[in-house]
GROMACS .gro file of C-alpha atoms in nm:
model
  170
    1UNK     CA    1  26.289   5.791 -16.806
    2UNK     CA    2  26.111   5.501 -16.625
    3UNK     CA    3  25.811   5.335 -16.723
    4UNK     CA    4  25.574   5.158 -16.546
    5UNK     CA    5  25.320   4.947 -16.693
    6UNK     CA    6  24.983   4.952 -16.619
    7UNK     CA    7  24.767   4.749 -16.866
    8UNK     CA    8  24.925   4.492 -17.074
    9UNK     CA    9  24.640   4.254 -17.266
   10UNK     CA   10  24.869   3.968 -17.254
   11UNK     CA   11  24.842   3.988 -16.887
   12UNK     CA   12  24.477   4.073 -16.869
   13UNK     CA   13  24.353   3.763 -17.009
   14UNK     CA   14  24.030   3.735 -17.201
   15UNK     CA   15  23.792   3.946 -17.005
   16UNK     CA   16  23.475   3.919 -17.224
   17UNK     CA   17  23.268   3.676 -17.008
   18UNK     CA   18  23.055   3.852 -16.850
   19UNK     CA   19  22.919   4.037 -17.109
   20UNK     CA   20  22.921   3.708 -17.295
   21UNK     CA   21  22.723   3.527 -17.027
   22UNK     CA   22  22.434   3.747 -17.081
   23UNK     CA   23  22.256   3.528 -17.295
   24UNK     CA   24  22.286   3.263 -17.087
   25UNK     CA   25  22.074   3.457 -16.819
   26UNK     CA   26  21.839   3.479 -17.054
   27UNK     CA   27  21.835   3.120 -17.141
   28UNK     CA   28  21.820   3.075 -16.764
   29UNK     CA   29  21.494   3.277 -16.710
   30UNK     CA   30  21.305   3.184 -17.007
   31UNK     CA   31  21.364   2.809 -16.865
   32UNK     CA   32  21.228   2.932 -16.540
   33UNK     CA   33  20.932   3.113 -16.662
   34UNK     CA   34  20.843   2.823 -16.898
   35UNK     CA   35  20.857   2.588 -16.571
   36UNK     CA   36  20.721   2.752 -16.307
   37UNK     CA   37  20.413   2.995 -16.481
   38UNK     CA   38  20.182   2.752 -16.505
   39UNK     CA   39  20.255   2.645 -16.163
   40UNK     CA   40  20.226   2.962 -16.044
   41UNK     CA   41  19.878   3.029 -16.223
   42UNK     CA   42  19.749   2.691 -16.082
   43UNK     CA   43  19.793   2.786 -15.750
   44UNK     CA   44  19.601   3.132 -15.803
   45UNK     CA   45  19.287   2.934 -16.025
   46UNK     CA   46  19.471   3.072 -16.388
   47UNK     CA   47  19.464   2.794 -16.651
   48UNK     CA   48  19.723   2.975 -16.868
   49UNK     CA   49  19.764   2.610 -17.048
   50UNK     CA   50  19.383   2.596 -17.151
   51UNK     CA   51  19.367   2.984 -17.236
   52UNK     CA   52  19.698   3.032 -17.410
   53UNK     CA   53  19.867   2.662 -17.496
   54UNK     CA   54  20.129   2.776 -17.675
   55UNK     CA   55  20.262   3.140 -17.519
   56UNK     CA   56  20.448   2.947 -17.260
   57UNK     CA   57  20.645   2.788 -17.505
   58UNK     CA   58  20.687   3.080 -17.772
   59UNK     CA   59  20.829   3.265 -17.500
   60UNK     CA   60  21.080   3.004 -17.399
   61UNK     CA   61  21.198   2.906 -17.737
   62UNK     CA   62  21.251   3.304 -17.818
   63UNK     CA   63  21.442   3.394 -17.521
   64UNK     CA   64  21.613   3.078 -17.597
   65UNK     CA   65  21.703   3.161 -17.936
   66UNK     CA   66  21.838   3.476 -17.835
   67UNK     CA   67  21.999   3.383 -17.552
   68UNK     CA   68  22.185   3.141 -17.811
   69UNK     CA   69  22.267   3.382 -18.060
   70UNK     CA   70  22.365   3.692 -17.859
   71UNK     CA   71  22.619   3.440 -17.577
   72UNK     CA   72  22.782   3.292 -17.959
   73UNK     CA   73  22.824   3.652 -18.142
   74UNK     CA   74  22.943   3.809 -17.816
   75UNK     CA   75  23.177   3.619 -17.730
   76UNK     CA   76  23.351   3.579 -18.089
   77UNK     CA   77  23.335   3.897 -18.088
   78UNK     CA   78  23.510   3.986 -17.786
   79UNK     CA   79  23.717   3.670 -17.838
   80UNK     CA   80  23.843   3.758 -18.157
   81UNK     CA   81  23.939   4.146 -18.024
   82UNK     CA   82  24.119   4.000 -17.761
   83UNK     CA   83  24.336   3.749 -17.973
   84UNK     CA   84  24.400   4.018 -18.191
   85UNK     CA   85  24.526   4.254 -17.967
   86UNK     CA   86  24.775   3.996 -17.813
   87UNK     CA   87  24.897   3.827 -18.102
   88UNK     CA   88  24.979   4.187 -18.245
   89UNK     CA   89  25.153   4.308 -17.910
   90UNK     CA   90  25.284   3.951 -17.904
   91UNK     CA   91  25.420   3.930 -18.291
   92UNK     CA   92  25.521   4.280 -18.316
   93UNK     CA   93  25.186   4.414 -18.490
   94UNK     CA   94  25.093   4.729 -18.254
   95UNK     CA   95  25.155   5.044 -18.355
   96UNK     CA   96  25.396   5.279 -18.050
   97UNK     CA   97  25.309   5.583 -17.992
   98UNK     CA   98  25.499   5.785 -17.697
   99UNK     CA   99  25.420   6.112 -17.595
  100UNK     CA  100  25.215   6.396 -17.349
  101UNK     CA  101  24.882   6.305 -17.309
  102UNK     CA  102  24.690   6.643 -17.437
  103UNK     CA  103  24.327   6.721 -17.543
  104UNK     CA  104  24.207   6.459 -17.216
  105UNK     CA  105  23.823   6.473 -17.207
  106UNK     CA  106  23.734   6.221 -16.876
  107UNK     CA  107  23.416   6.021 -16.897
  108UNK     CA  108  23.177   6.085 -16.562
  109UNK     CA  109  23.108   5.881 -16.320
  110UNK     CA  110  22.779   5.783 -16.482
  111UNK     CA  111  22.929   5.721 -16.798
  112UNK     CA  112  22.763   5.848 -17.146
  113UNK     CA  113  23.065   5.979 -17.359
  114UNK     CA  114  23.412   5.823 -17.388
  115UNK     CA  115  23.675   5.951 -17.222
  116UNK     CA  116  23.921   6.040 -17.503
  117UNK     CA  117  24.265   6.190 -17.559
  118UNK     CA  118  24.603   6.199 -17.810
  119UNK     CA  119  24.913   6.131 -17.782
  120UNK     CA  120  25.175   6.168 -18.063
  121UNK     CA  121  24.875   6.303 -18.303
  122UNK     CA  122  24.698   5.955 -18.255
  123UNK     CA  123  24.373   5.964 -18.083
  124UNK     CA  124  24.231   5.739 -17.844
  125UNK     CA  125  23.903   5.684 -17.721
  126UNK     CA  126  23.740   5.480 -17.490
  127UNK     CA  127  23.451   5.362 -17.181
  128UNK     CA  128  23.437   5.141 -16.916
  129UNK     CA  129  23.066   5.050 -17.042
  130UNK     CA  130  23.184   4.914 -17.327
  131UNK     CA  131  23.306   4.537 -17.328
  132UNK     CA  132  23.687   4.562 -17.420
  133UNK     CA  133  23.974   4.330 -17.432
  134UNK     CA  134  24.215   4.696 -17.470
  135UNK     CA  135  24.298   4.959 -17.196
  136UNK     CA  136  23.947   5.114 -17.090
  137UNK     CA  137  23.958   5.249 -16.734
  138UNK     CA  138  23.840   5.577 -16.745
  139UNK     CA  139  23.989   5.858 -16.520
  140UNK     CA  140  23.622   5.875 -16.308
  141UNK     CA  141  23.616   5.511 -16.290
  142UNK     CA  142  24.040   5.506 -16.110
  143UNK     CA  143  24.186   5.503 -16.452
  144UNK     CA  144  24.581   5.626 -16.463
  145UNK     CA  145  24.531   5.906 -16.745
  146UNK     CA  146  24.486   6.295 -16.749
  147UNK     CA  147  24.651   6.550 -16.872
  148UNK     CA  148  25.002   6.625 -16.980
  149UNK     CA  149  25.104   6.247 -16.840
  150UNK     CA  150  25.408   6.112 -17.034
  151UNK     CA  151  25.274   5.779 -17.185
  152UNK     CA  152  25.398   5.469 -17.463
  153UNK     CA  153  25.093   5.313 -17.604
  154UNK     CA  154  25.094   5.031 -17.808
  155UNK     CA  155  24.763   4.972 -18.000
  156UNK     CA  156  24.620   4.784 -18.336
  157UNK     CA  157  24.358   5.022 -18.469
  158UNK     CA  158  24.307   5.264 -18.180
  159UNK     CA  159  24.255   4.988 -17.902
  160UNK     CA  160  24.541   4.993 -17.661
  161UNK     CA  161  24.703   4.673 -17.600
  162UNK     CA  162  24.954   4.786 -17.361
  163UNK     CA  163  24.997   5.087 -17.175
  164UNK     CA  164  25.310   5.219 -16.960
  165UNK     CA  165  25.352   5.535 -16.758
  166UNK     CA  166  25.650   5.739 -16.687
  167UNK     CA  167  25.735   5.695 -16.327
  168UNK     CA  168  25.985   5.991 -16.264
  169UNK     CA  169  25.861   6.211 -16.039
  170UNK     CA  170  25.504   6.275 -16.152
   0.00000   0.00000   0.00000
């Protein structure tokens, strides 16, 4: 039987920086509010600096401090899943499982659930509104899976580092 893959996280890349670059958006606007409210309430006769001295600030150094902390933890955090699934599928440290795909259940379009399934009695489960380094391209969404597809997964702790589909006819 021929297989075709269709992820492989080695070949993916790090893919975590949007979701990672939130909190610099944040950063971003706070920065902006914090320069241009008071000009804005000058022009429309609003002393916010006389009436409030310090709001304009408390408001920049908060979004600031959370635009710090979430852009750090989200991106180690989506860092470190992604160098963990390719060292494993590099070094030999996924788990294979081959099989049917049975028991599908596809995400909608609008997203809500994970779309899940097993193959080989191993479970999988997964959304495309989720940040992911692993396989998450869900059947609504153009994904590859359904039911009764012959599959080989590879995966460290449910998320699938590589993905191949059998190519013989189906």
């Amino acid at each position: 039987m021929q297989y075709e893959v269709v992820f492989d996280v080695t070949q993916s890349g790090y893919r975590g920086w949007l979701f990672s670059s939130f909190g610099l958006v944040v950063i971003l606007l706070g920065a902006v509010f914090r320069h241009f409210y008071p000009i804005i309430c000058s022009k429309i006769g609003y002393s916010p600096e006389i009436r409030y001295p310090r709001a304009t600030a408390i408001f920049f150094y908060l979004s600031y401090c959370f635009g710090v902390l979430w852009t750090i933890t989200a991106f180690f955090s989506t860092y470190s899943e992604y160098i963990n699934l390719r060292d494993g599928l590099q070094n030999g440290g996924a788990d294979l499982v081959e099989g049917q795909v049975t028991h599908f259940f596809s995400m909608p379009y609008e997203g809500h659930i994970h779309e899940t399934f097993v193959v080989g009695g191993k479970r999988f489960s997964y959304s495309d509104y989720e940040p992911s380094s692993g396989f998450n391209n869900t059947r609504s969404h153009g994904g590859p899976i359904r039911e009764g597809l012959q599959v080989r997964i590879w995966h460290i702790d449910g998320r699938i580092a590589r993905l191949e589909i059998a190519r013989d006819g189906q």
